[in-house]
């Protein structure tokens, strides 16, 4: 009896400790976020040039820091979700790698898309004053941040790109009508939202199909993996080098096309040469089984996830600092004219640090949603998702299109899951009475005998429930962010008018 009482008391103590830890985290995480925003404000007061509009630039930096935190909390989950879901990385290491790669991508390669977000979505009319333009961009930043914050609390991986584009559109239309919207640019952006998830899904499915055909369906899987895995790692190195040499370092170095392709081919060969002995060592004692071969994709998956985080930092930092760059330019020049927007390094730094910190503080929940709840992942499937998403995001950044990395990553996950579903359900067809029939010619290893196989239903390897929830969040994001931005612009305009009278 005494032992039972002691056990109950220990359980109570354990529950109390757990509750205390959760309460401490719930207080500490927002506290760290507030400290970051205070630091951003103090930093902006030191770097913003003095002038009558400097206070607007400082306020814009504060709101941009808030938005960057929310982008890190929500959007970066798409990059590390496959690696965590595929059991290649523990959560702590995923957060560290993502933070470093996100910051590097934003600072080294974040300039291309910033110009599109800062001055390509709306064209201010000639009679719009600098203050009015600054209020438009500030309202857009704040509205996008509030919407993404709400989505993160609800656990919905919404598109931060949708949010900022919808917010800029809504605030601009509220200020000067829909005539200020650059419809050709917006049309190209909207088209990329449709194309990018399809492209991500197709590339991911094609990579998985290649791996299955070239490795898993071979009699000697180990020998096939020794040939193909180094090539896939080399391909990853070559793609990354091609992007960095042609666009990523364009602000400090502009090599010729011949130099770019020479570097890309050289890094492809170097990646292959370095990966081959590693693969040979890892596969020396492996059994000729799928689960064993999948372990060889852990290193490629980690590299692909890092590449995807770099690409995300290069592309999605624009969502946080694009409007801020426009605010700083208007504050310095006193004009809303959409001329050349100078991108100070400190503006990129706010976005980079904010995204990384937001990921570390608030990202784990959505990482699990993306990596585990849509379809089952292992290292091989997760590699296909990460590599396909990285390629798609890098291509979009090169073209200057602010595509949704959420769309691309989720599209890639669905591409992998649907391909598995098709291959798993080959030969199963439904009878008129609702049962199923199995084609014996398509029965593969792992199937039951024909009598038991007829009881087998079609397997759904993609959870549709999460798909519909994510799709609904995507659909409402643009109008919701736009309406919120319009309301905030009205409120800011009234506040500014009251202060000036």
CSV table of C-alpha atoms in Angstrom, one decimal:
chain,number,residue,atom,x,y,z
A,1,UNK,CA,0.0,0.0,0.0
A,2,UNK,CA,2.8,2.4,0.9
A,3,UNK,CA,4.4,1.7,-2.5
A,4,UNK,CA,1.2,2.5,-4.3
A,5,UNK,CA,0.9,5.8,-2.4
A,6,UNK,CA,4.5,6.7,-3.2
A,7,UNK,CA,4.0,5.9,-6.9
A,8,UNK,CA,1.0,8.2,-6.9
A,9,UNK,CA,2.9,11.0,-5.2
A,10,UNK,CA,5.8,10.6,-7.7
A,11,UNK,CA,3.4,10.8,-10.6
A,12,UNK,CA,1.9,14.0,-9.2
A,13,UNK,CA,5.4,15.5,-8.8
A,14,UNK,CA,6.2,14.5,-12.4
A,15,UNK,CA,3.0,16.1,-13.7
A,16,UNK,CA,3.8,19.2,-11.7
A,17,UNK,CA,7.3,19.4,-13.1
A,18,UNK,CA,6.0,18.9,-16.7
A,19,UNK,CA,3.4,21.6,-16.2
A,20,UNK,CA,6.0,24.0,-14.7
A,21,UNK,CA,8.3,23.4,-17.6
A,22,UNK,CA,5.6,24.0,-20.2
A,23,UNK,CA,4.5,27.2,-18.4
A,24,UNK,CA,8.2,28.4,-18.3
A,25,UNK,CA,8.5,27.8,-22.0
A,26,UNK,CA,5.2,29.6,-22.8
A,27,UNK,CA,6.5,32.6,-21.0
A,28,UNK,CA,10.2,32.5,-22.0
A,29,UNK,CA,9.6,32.1,-25.8
A,30,UNK,CA,7.5,35.2,-26.2
A,31,UNK,CA,9.9,37.1,-23.9
A,32,UNK,CA,12.8,36.3,-26.2
A,33,UNK,CA,10.8,37.4,-29.2
A,34,UNK,CA,10.0,40.7,-27.4
A,35,UNK,CA,13.7,41.2,-26.6
A,36,UNK,CA,14.6,40.7,-30.3
A,37,UNK,CA,12.0,43.3,-31.3
A,38,UNK,CA,13.5,45.7,-28.8
A,39,UNK,CA,16.9,45.1,-30.2
A,40,UNK,CA,15.7,45.7,-33.7
A,41,UNK,CA,14.2,49.0,-32.7
A,42,UNK,CA,17.4,50.1,-30.9
A,43,UNK,CA,19.5,48.9,-33.9
A,44,UNK,CA,17.3,50.8,-36.4
A,45,UNK,CA,17.7,54.0,-34.4
A,46,UNK,CA,21.4,53.8,-34.9
A,47,UNK,CA,21.6,53.0,-38.6
A,48,UNK,CA,18.6,55.0,-40.0
A,49,UNK,CA,19.7,58.4,-41.3
A,50,UNK,CA,18.3,61.3,-39.4
A,51,UNK,CA,15.4,63.2,-41.0
A,52,UNK,CA,11.7,64.0,-40.7
A,53,UNK,CA,10.7,60.6,-41.9
A,54,UNK,CA,13.3,58.6,-39.9
A,55,UNK,CA,10.7,57.6,-37.3
A,56,UNK,CA,8.7,55.8,-40.0
A,57,UNK,CA,11.7,53.8,-41.1
A,58,UNK,CA,12.3,52.8,-37.4
A,59,UNK,CA,8.7,51.7,-37.0
A,60,UNK,CA,8.9,49.8,-40.3
A,61,UNK,CA,12.0,47.9,-39.0
A,62,UNK,CA,10.1,46.9,-35.9
A,63,UNK,CA,7.2,45.6,-37.8
A,64,UNK,CA,9.5,43.8,-40.3
A,65,UNK,CA,11.2,42.1,-37.4
A,66,UNK,CA,7.9,40.9,-36.1
A,67,UNK,CA,7.0,39.5,-39.6
A,68,UNK,CA,10.4,37.8,-39.9
A,69,UNK,CA,9.8,36.0,-36.6
A,70,UNK,CA,6.5,34.7,-37.9
A,71,UNK,CA,7.9,33.6,-41.2
A,72,UNK,CA,10.5,31.6,-39.4
A,73,UNK,CA,7.9,30.1,-37.1
A,74,UNK,CA,5.6,29.1,-40.0
A,75,UNK,CA,7.4,28.8,-43.3
A,76,UNK,CA,10.8,27.3,-42.4
A,77,UNK,CA,8.9,24.1,-41.2
A,78,UNK,CA,8.6,23.2,-44.9
A,79,UNK,CA,12.4,23.0,-45.3
A,80,UNK,CA,13.2,20.8,-42.3
A,81,UNK,CA,9.9,18.9,-42.0
A,82,UNK,CA,11.0,16.2,-44.4
A,83,UNK,CA,14.4,15.7,-42.7
A,84,UNK,CA,12.8,15.4,-39.3
A,85,UNK,CA,9.9,13.2,-40.6
A,86,UNK,CA,12.4,11.0,-42.3
A,87,UNK,CA,14.3,10.5,-39.0
A,88,UNK,CA,17.5,11.9,-40.6
A,89,UNK,CA,17.9,14.7,-38.1
A,90,UNK,CA,16.8,15.3,-34.5
A,91,UNK,CA,14.8,18.5,-34.0
A,92,UNK,CA,17.7,20.4,-32.3
A,93,UNK,CA,20.1,19.8,-35.2
A,94,UNK,CA,17.4,20.6,-37.7
A,95,UNK,CA,16.8,24.0,-36.1
A,96,UNK,CA,20.6,24.7,-36.0
A,97,UNK,CA,21.2,23.8,-39.7
A,98,UNK,CA,18.1,25.7,-40.8
A,99,UNK,CA,19.0,28.8,-38.9
A,100,UNK,CA,22.5,29.0,-40.3
A,101,UNK,CA,21.5,28.2,-43.9
A,102,UNK,CA,18.5,30.6,-43.8
A,103,UNK,CA,20.6,33.5,-42.6
A,104,UNK,CA,23.3,32.7,-45.2
A,105,UNK,CA,20.7,32.6,-48.0
A,106,UNK,CA,19.1,35.8,-46.9
A,107,UNK,CA,22.3,37.8,-46.6
A,108,UNK,CA,24.3,36.3,-49.6
A,109,UNK,CA,21.5,35.8,-52.1
A,110,UNK,CA,18.4,37.7,-50.9
A,111,UNK,CA,18.4,40.7,-53.2
A,112,UNK,CA,16.7,39.3,-56.3
A,113,UNK,CA,13.2,38.9,-55.0
A,114,UNK,CA,13.3,41.9,-52.6
A,115,UNK,CA,13.0,44.2,-55.6
A,116,UNK,CA,9.9,42.5,-56.9
A,117,UNK,CA,8.1,42.7,-53.5
A,118,UNK,CA,9.3,46.2,-52.7
A,119,UNK,CA,8.3,47.9,-55.9
A,120,UNK,CA,6.8,45.4,-58.4
A,121,UNK,CA,3.4,44.7,-56.9
A,122,UNK,CA,2.0,48.2,-56.8
A,123,UNK,CA,3.0,51.3,-58.8
A,124,UNK,CA,2.3,54.4,-56.6
A,125,UNK,CA,0.6,57.3,-58.5
A,126,UNK,CA,2.7,60.4,-59.0
A,127,UNK,CA,0.7,62.4,-56.5
A,128,UNK,CA,1.1,59.9,-53.6
A,129,UNK,CA,3.3,61.4,-50.9
A,130,UNK,CA,6.2,59.5,-49.3
A,131,UNK,CA,4.3,59.3,-46.0
A,132,UNK,CA,1.2,57.8,-47.7
A,133,UNK,CA,3.4,55.2,-49.4
A,134,UNK,CA,5.2,54.4,-46.2
A,135,UNK,CA,1.8,53.8,-44.5
A,136,UNK,CA,0.8,51.4,-47.3
A,137,UNK,CA,4.0,49.3,-46.8
A,138,UNK,CA,3.8,49.4,-43.0
A,139,UNK,CA,0.2,48.3,-43.0
A,140,UNK,CA,1.1,45.5,-45.4
A,141,UNK,CA,3.9,44.3,-43.1
A,142,UNK,CA,1.8,44.4,-40.0
A,143,UNK,CA,-1.2,42.7,-41.7
A,144,UNK,CA,0.9,39.8,-43.1
A,145,UNK,CA,2.6,39.4,-39.7
A,146,UNK,CA,-0.7,39.2,-37.8
A,147,UNK,CA,-2.2,36.7,-40.3
A,148,UNK,CA,0.8,34.4,-40.2
A,149,UNK,CA,0.9,34.6,-36.4
A,150,UNK,CA,-2.7,33.5,-36.3
A,151,UNK,CA,-2.0,30.6,-38.7
A,152,UNK,CA,1.0,29.5,-36.6
A,153,UNK,CA,-1.1,29.4,-33.5
A,154,UNK,CA,-3.6,27.3,-35.3
A,155,UNK,CA,-0.9,25.0,-36.7
A,156,UNK,CA,-1.7,25.8,-40.4
A,157,UNK,CA,1.4,26.1,-42.7
A,158,UNK,CA,0.1,29.0,-44.8
A,159,UNK,CA,2.0,30.7,-47.5
A,160,UNK,CA,3.9,33.7,-46.2
A,161,UNK,CA,4.3,34.8,-49.8
A,162,UNK,CA,0.6,34.8,-50.3
A,163,UNK,CA,0.3,36.8,-47.1
A,164,UNK,CA,2.7,39.7,-48.0
A,165,UNK,CA,1.5,39.9,-51.7
A,166,UNK,CA,-2.1,40.0,-50.6
A,167,UNK,CA,-1.3,42.6,-47.9
A,168,UNK,CA,0.6,44.9,-50.3
A,169,UNK,CA,-2.2,44.6,-52.8
A,170,UNK,CA,-4.9,45.3,-50.2
A,171,UNK,CA,-3.2,48.3,-48.6
A,172,UNK,CA,-2.3,49.8,-52.0
A,173,UNK,CA,-5.8,49.4,-53.3
A,174,UNK,CA,-7.2,51.0,-50.1
A,175,UNK,CA,-4.8,53.9,-50.5
A,176,UNK,CA,-5.2,54.7,-54.2
A,177,UNK,CA,-7.6,52.2,-55.8
A,178,UNK,CA,-7.0,49.1,-57.8
A,179,UNK,CA,-5.4,51.2,-60.6
A,180,UNK,CA,-2.0,51.2,-58.7
A,181,UNK,CA,-1.8,47.4,-58.9
A,182,UNK,CA,0.9,46.1,-61.4
A,183,UNK,CA,-1.4,43.4,-62.8
A,184,UNK,CA,1.1,41.9,-65.2
A,185,UNK,CA,3.6,41.3,-62.4
A,186,UNK,CA,0.9,40.1,-60.1
A,187,UNK,CA,-0.4,37.7,-62.8
A,188,UNK,CA,3.1,36.3,-63.2
A,189,UNK,CA,3.4,35.8,-59.4
A,190,UNK,CA,-0.1,34.2,-59.2
A,191,UNK,CA,0.8,31.9,-62.1
A,192,UNK,CA,4.0,30.8,-60.3
A,193,UNK,CA,1.8,29.8,-57.3
A,194,UNK,CA,0.0,27.3,-59.5
A,195,UNK,CA,3.0,26.1,-61.4
A,196,UNK,CA,5.4,25.8,-58.5
A,197,UNK,CA,3.6,23.1,-56.4
A,198,UNK,CA,2.9,21.1,-59.5
A,199,UNK,CA,6.6,21.4,-60.6
A,200,UNK,CA,7.7,20.5,-57.1
A,201,UNK,CA,5.4,17.5,-57.0
A,202,UNK,CA,6.5,16.3,-60.5
A,203,UNK,CA,10.2,16.7,-59.8
A,204,UNK,CA,9.9,14.9,-56.4
A,205,UNK,CA,7.9,12.1,-57.9
A,206,UNK,CA,10.4,11.8,-60.8
A,207,UNK,CA,13.3,11.6,-58.4
A,208,UNK,CA,11.6,8.9,-56.4
A,209,UNK,CA,10.7,7.0,-59.5
A,210,UNK,CA,14.3,7.2,-60.6
A,211,UNK,CA,15.5,5.8,-57.3
A,212,UNK,CA,13.0,3.0,-57.3
A,213,UNK,CA,13.8,2.0,-60.9
A,214,UNK,CA,17.6,2.4,-60.6
A,215,UNK,CA,18.1,1.1,-57.1
A,216,UNK,CA,15.2,-0.5,-55.3
A,217,UNK,CA,13.9,-2.6,-58.1
A,218,UNK,CA,17.4,-4.0,-58.9
A,219,UNK,CA,18.4,-7.4,-57.7
A,220,UNK,CA,21.6,-6.0,-56.2
A,221,UNK,CA,20.4,-2.8,-54.5
A,222,UNK,CA,23.7,-2.2,-52.7
A,223,UNK,CA,25.7,-2.1,-56.0
A,224,UNK,CA,23.1,0.1,-57.6
A,225,UNK,CA,23.2,2.5,-54.7
A,226,UNK,CA,26.9,2.7,-54.8
A,227,UNK,CA,26.6,4.0,-58.4
A,228,UNK,CA,23.6,6.3,-58.0
A,229,UNK,CA,23.9,7.9,-54.6
A,230,UNK,CA,27.2,9.7,-55.3
A,231,UNK,CA,25.7,11.0,-58.6
A,232,UNK,CA,22.7,12.4,-56.8
A,233,UNK,CA,25.0,14.2,-54.3
A,234,UNK,CA,27.1,15.5,-57.1
A,235,UNK,CA,23.9,16.8,-58.8
A,236,UNK,CA,23.0,18.6,-55.7
A,237,UNK,CA,26.4,20.3,-55.4
A,238,UNK,CA,26.3,21.3,-59.1
A,239,UNK,CA,22.8,22.8,-58.9
A,240,UNK,CA,23.7,24.8,-55.8
A,241,UNK,CA,27.0,26.1,-57.4
A,242,UNK,CA,25.1,27.0,-60.6
A,243,UNK,CA,22.7,29.2,-58.6
A,244,UNK,CA,25.3,30.8,-56.4
A,245,UNK,CA,27.7,31.6,-59.2
A,246,UNK,CA,25.0,33.0,-61.6
A,247,UNK,CA,22.7,34.8,-59.1
A,248,UNK,CA,23.4,34.2,-55.5
A,249,UNK,CA,26.6,36.3,-55.4
A,250,UNK,CA,25.6,38.7,-58.1
A,251,UNK,CA,26.0,41.7,-55.8
A,252,UNK,CA,29.7,41.0,-55.3
A,253,UNK,CA,30.7,38.9,-58.3
A,254,UNK,CA,29.4,38.5,-61.8
A,255,UNK,CA,31.3,35.7,-63.7
A,256,UNK,CA,30.7,34.9,-67.3
A,257,UNK,CA,28.5,32.0,-68.4
A,258,UNK,CA,31.5,29.9,-69.2
A,259,UNK,CA,32.9,30.3,-65.7
A,260,UNK,CA,29.6,29.6,-64.1
A,261,UNK,CA,29.1,26.3,-66.0
A,262,UNK,CA,32.8,25.3,-65.4
A,263,UNK,CA,32.3,25.8,-61.6
A,264,UNK,CA,29.0,23.9,-61.6
A,265,UNK,CA,30.6,20.9,-63.4
A,266,UNK,CA,33.6,21.1,-61.2
A,267,UNK,CA,31.6,21.0,-58.0
A,268,UNK,CA,29.4,18.2,-59.5
A,269,UNK,CA,32.6,16.2,-59.9
A,270,UNK,CA,33.9,17.1,-56.5
A,271,UNK,CA,30.7,16.2,-54.8
A,272,UNK,CA,30.6,12.8,-56.6
A,273,UNK,CA,34.3,12.2,-55.7
A,274,UNK,CA,33.8,13.0,-52.0
A,275,UNK,CA,30.6,11.1,-51.7
A,276,UNK,CA,31.7,7.9,-53.4
A,277,UNK,CA,34.1,6.7,-50.6
A,278,UNK,CA,31.6,7.6,-48.0
A,279,UNK,CA,28.9,5.5,-49.7
A,280,UNK,CA,31.3,2.6,-50.1
A,281,UNK,CA,32.2,2.6,-46.4
A,282,UNK,CA,28.6,2.9,-45.3
A,283,UNK,CA,27.4,0.1,-47.6
A,284,UNK,CA,30.2,-2.3,-46.9
A,285,UNK,CA,28.2,-4.4,-44.3
A,286,UNK,CA,24.7,-3.6,-45.4
A,287,UNK,CA,22.1,-6.2,-46.1
A,288,UNK,CA,20.4,-6.1,-49.5
A,289,UNK,CA,17.2,-4.7,-48.1
A,290,UNK,CA,15.2,-1.5,-48.8
A,291,UNK,CA,15.4,-0.2,-45.2
A,292,UNK,CA,19.2,-0.6,-45.2
A,293,UNK,CA,19.6,1.2,-48.6
A,294,UNK,CA,17.5,4.0,-47.4
A,295,UNK,CA,20.1,4.8,-44.7
A,296,UNK,CA,22.5,5.9,-47.5
A,297,UNK,CA,20.2,8.8,-48.2
A,298,UNK,CA,20.7,10.4,-44.8
A,299,UNK,CA,23.7,12.5,-45.9
A,300,UNK,CA,22.1,13.6,-49.2
A,301,UNK,CA,18.9,14.5,-47.3
A,302,UNK,CA,20.8,16.7,-44.8
A,303,UNK,CA,22.6,18.4,-47.6
A,304,UNK,CA,19.3,18.9,-49.6
A,305,UNK,CA,17.5,20.3,-46.5
A,306,UNK,CA,20.4,22.7,-45.9
A,307,UNK,CA,20.2,23.7,-49.6
A,308,UNK,CA,16.5,24.2,-49.3
A,309,UNK,CA,16.9,26.4,-46.3
A,310,UNK,CA,19.4,28.5,-48.1
A,311,UNK,CA,17.1,28.8,-51.1
A,312,UNK,CA,14.2,29.7,-48.7
A,313,UNK,CA,16.3,32.4,-47.1
A,314,UNK,CA,17.2,33.8,-50.5
A,315,UNK,CA,13.6,33.9,-51.7
A,316,UNK,CA,11.4,34.4,-48.6
A,317,UNK,CA,13.5,37.0,-46.9
A,318,UNK,CA,11.8,39.4,-49.4
A,319,UNK,CA,8.5,38.8,-47.7
A,320,UNK,CA,9.9,40.4,-44.5
A,321,UNK,CA,12.2,43.0,-45.8
A,322,UNK,CA,10.9,43.9,-49.3
A,323,UNK,CA,8.4,46.4,-48.0
A,324,UNK,CA,11.0,47.6,-45.4
A,325,UNK,CA,13.4,48.3,-48.2
A,326,UNK,CA,10.8,50.4,-49.9
A,327,UNK,CA,10.0,52.2,-46.6
A,328,UNK,CA,13.7,53.1,-46.0
A,329,UNK,CA,14.1,54.3,-49.6
A,330,UNK,CA,11.0,56.5,-49.3
A,331,UNK,CA,12.1,57.9,-46.0
A,332,UNK,CA,15.5,58.7,-47.3
A,333,UNK,CA,14.4,60.2,-50.6
A,334,UNK,CA,11.1,61.7,-49.5
A,335,UNK,CA,9.5,60.3,-52.6
A,336,UNK,CA,7.2,57.4,-53.4
A,337,UNK,CA,8.5,57.0,-57.0
A,338,UNK,CA,9.3,53.4,-57.8
A,339,UNK,CA,12.9,54.0,-58.7
A,340,UNK,CA,15.9,51.9,-57.8
A,341,UNK,CA,15.4,50.6,-54.3
A,342,UNK,CA,18.7,50.4,-52.5
A,343,UNK,CA,19.0,47.3,-50.3
A,344,UNK,CA,21.1,48.0,-47.2
A,345,UNK,CA,22.8,45.1,-45.6
A,346,UNK,CA,21.2,45.9,-42.2
A,347,UNK,CA,17.7,45.4,-43.7
A,348,UNK,CA,18.7,41.9,-44.9
A,349,UNK,CA,20.2,41.2,-41.5
A,350,UNK,CA,16.9,41.9,-39.7
A,351,UNK,CA,15.1,39.5,-42.0
A,352,UNK,CA,17.8,36.8,-41.7
A,353,UNK,CA,18.1,36.9,-37.9
A,354,UNK,CA,14.3,37.2,-37.4
A,355,UNK,CA,13.6,34.2,-39.6
A,356,UNK,CA,16.2,32.1,-37.8
A,357,UNK,CA,15.1,33.1,-34.3
A,358,UNK,CA,11.4,32.6,-35.2
A,359,UNK,CA,12.2,29.1,-36.4
A,360,UNK,CA,14.1,28.2,-33.2
A,361,UNK,CA,11.5,29.6,-30.9
A,362,UNK,CA,8.2,28.6,-32.5
A,363,UNK,CA,9.0,26.2,-35.4
A,364,UNK,CA,9.0,22.7,-34.0
A,365,UNK,CA,5.2,22.2,-34.0
A,366,UNK,CA,4.8,22.9,-37.7
A,367,UNK,CA,7.9,20.9,-38.6
A,368,UNK,CA,6.2,17.9,-37.2
A,369,UNK,CA,3.0,18.7,-39.1
A,370,UNK,CA,4.8,18.9,-42.5
A,371,UNK,CA,7.2,16.0,-41.8
A,372,UNK,CA,4.9,13.5,-40.3
A,373,UNK,CA,1.2,14.1,-40.8
A,374,UNK,CA,0.7,14.3,-44.6
A,375,UNK,CA,2.4,11.1,-45.7
A,376,UNK,CA,4.9,8.6,-44.1
A,377,UNK,CA,8.5,9.7,-44.6
A,378,UNK,CA,11.8,7.9,-44.6
A,379,UNK,CA,15.2,9.3,-45.6
A,380,UNK,CA,14.8,8.3,-49.3
A,381,UNK,CA,11.4,9.9,-49.7
A,382,UNK,CA,12.4,12.9,-47.7
A,383,UNK,CA,15.5,13.4,-49.9
A,384,UNK,CA,13.3,13.5,-53.0
A,385,UNK,CA,11.0,16.1,-51.4
A,386,UNK,CA,13.9,18.3,-50.2
A,387,UNK,CA,15.8,18.1,-53.4
A,388,UNK,CA,12.8,18.8,-55.6
A,389,UNK,CA,11.7,21.8,-53.4
A,390,UNK,CA,15.3,23.2,-53.4
A,391,UNK,CA,15.5,23.0,-57.2
A,392,UNK,CA,12.1,24.7,-57.7
A,393,UNK,CA,12.8,27.5,-55.2
A,394,UNK,CA,16.3,28.2,-56.6
A,395,UNK,CA,14.8,28.4,-60.1
A,396,UNK,CA,12.1,30.8,-58.9
A,397,UNK,CA,14.7,33.0,-57.1
A,398,UNK,CA,16.8,33.1,-60.2
A,399,UNK,CA,13.8,34.4,-62.1
A,400,UNK,CA,13.0,36.9,-59.4
A,401,UNK,CA,9.6,35.3,-58.7
A,402,UNK,CA,8.4,35.3,-55.0
A,403,UNK,CA,6.9,31.8,-55.2
A,404,UNK,CA,5.5,30.1,-52.1
A,405,UNK,CA,8.0,27.7,-50.6
A,406,UNK,CA,5.0,26.3,-48.7
A,407,UNK,CA,3.3,25.4,-51.9
A,408,UNK,CA,6.4,23.8,-53.3
A,409,UNK,CA,7.3,21.8,-50.3
A,410,UNK,CA,3.8,20.5,-49.7
A,411,UNK,CA,3.4,19.8,-53.5
A,412,UNK,CA,6.6,17.8,-53.3
A,413,UNK,CA,5.4,15.8,-50.3
A,414,UNK,CA,2.1,15.1,-52.2
A,415,UNK,CA,4.0,14.1,-55.3
A,416,UNK,CA,6.0,11.5,-53.3
A,417,UNK,CA,3.0,10.3,-51.5
A,418,UNK,CA,0.8,9.9,-54.5
A,419,UNK,CA,3.5,8.1,-56.5
A,420,UNK,CA,3.8,5.6,-53.6
A,421,UNK,CA,0.0,5.3,-53.5
A,422,UNK,CA,-0.2,4.5,-57.3
A,423,UNK,CA,2.6,1.9,-57.1
A,424,UNK,CA,1.2,0.3,-54.0
A,425,UNK,CA,-2.3,0.0,-55.4
A,426,UNK,CA,-1.3,-1.4,-58.8
A,427,UNK,CA,-3.5,-4.3,-59.8
A,428,UNK,CA,-6.2,-3.4,-57.3
A,429,UNK,CA,-9.6,-2.6,-58.9
A,430,UNK,CA,-12.9,-2.3,-57.4
A,431,UNK,CA,-15.8,-4.7,-58.1
A,432,UNK,CA,-19.3,-3.4,-58.7
A,433,UNK,CA,-20.4,-4.7,-55.3
A,434,UNK,CA,-17.7,-2.6,-53.5
A,435,UNK,CA,-15.1,-5.3,-53.1
A,436,UNK,CA,-11.7,-5.4,-54.8
A,437,UNK,CA,-10.0,-7.6,-57.3
A,438,UNK,CA,-6.3,-8.3,-57.5
A,439,UNK,CA,-4.6,-8.8,-60.8
A,440,UNK,CA,-2.2,-11.8,-60.1
A,441,UNK,CA,0.1,-10.6,-62.9
A,442,UNK,CA,0.9,-7.5,-60.9
A,443,UNK,CA,1.2,-9.1,-57.5
A,444,UNK,CA,4.6,-8.3,-56.0
A,445,UNK,CA,6.7,-9.3,-53.1
A,446,UNK,CA,4.8,-8.7,-49.8
A,447,UNK,CA,1.4,-9.5,-51.2
A,448,UNK,CA,-0.8,-12.1,-49.5
A,449,UNK,CA,-2.1,-15.2,-51.3
A,450,UNK,CA,-5.0,-14.4,-53.7
A,451,UNK,CA,-7.6,-15.5,-51.3
A,452,UNK,CA,-6.5,-13.0,-48.6
A,453,UNK,CA,-5.5,-10.3,-51.2
A,454,UNK,CA,-9.1,-9.9,-52.3
A,455,UNK,CA,-9.9,-8.5,-48.8
A,456,UNK,CA,-7.3,-5.8,-49.3
A,457,UNK,CA,-8.7,-2.3,-49.9
A,458,UNK,CA,-6.9,0.4,-51.8
A,459,UNK,CA,-4.4,2.1,-49.5
A,460,UNK,CA,-4.4,5.8,-49.2
A,461,UNK,CA,-0.9,6.9,-48.4
A,462,UNK,CA,-1.6,10.6,-48.4
A,463,UNK,CA,-3.8,12.0,-45.6
A,464,UNK,CA,-6.5,14.0,-47.5
A,465,UNK,CA,-7.8,15.6,-44.4
A,466,UNK,CA,-4.6,17.6,-43.9
A,467,UNK,CA,-4.6,18.4,-47.6
A,468,UNK,CA,-8.0,20.0,-47.5
A,469,UNK,CA,-7.1,22.0,-44.4
A,470,UNK,CA,-3.9,23.3,-46.0
A,471,UNK,CA,-5.7,24.1,-49.3
A,472,UNK,CA,-8.4,26.0,-47.4
A,473,UNK,CA,-5.8,28.1,-45.6
A,474,UNK,CA,-4.1,28.9,-49.0
A,475,UNK,CA,-7.3,30.0,-50.6
A,476,UNK,CA,-8.3,32.5,-47.9
A,477,UNK,CA,-4.8,33.8,-47.2
A,478,UNK,CA,-4.7,36.5,-50.0
A,479,UNK,CA,-8.1,38.0,-49.4
A,480,UNK,CA,-7.8,37.8,-45.6
A,481,UNK,CA,-4.4,39.5,-45.6
A,482,UNK,CA,-5.6,42.0,-48.1
A,483,UNK,CA,-8.7,43.0,-46.1
A,484,UNK,CA,-6.7,43.2,-42.9
A,485,UNK,CA,-4.0,45.4,-44.6
A,486,UNK,CA,-6.7,47.7,-45.9
A,487,UNK,CA,-8.2,48.1,-42.5
A,488,UNK,CA,-4.8,48.7,-40.9
A,489,UNK,CA,-4.0,51.3,-43.5
A,490,UNK,CA,-7.2,53.1,-42.7
A,491,UNK,CA,-6.4,53.0,-39.0
A,492,UNK,CA,-2.8,54.2,-39.6
A,493,UNK,CA,-3.9,57.0,-41.8
A,494,UNK,CA,-6.4,58.2,-39.3
A,495,UNK,CA,-3.8,58.0,-36.5
A,496,UNK,CA,-1.3,60.0,-38.6
A,497,UNK,CA,-3.9,62.6,-39.5
A,498,UNK,CA,-4.8,63.0,-35.8
A,499,UNK,CA,-1.1,63.4,-34.8
A,500,UNK,CA,-0.6,66.0,-37.4
A,501,UNK,CA,-3.6,68.1,-36.5
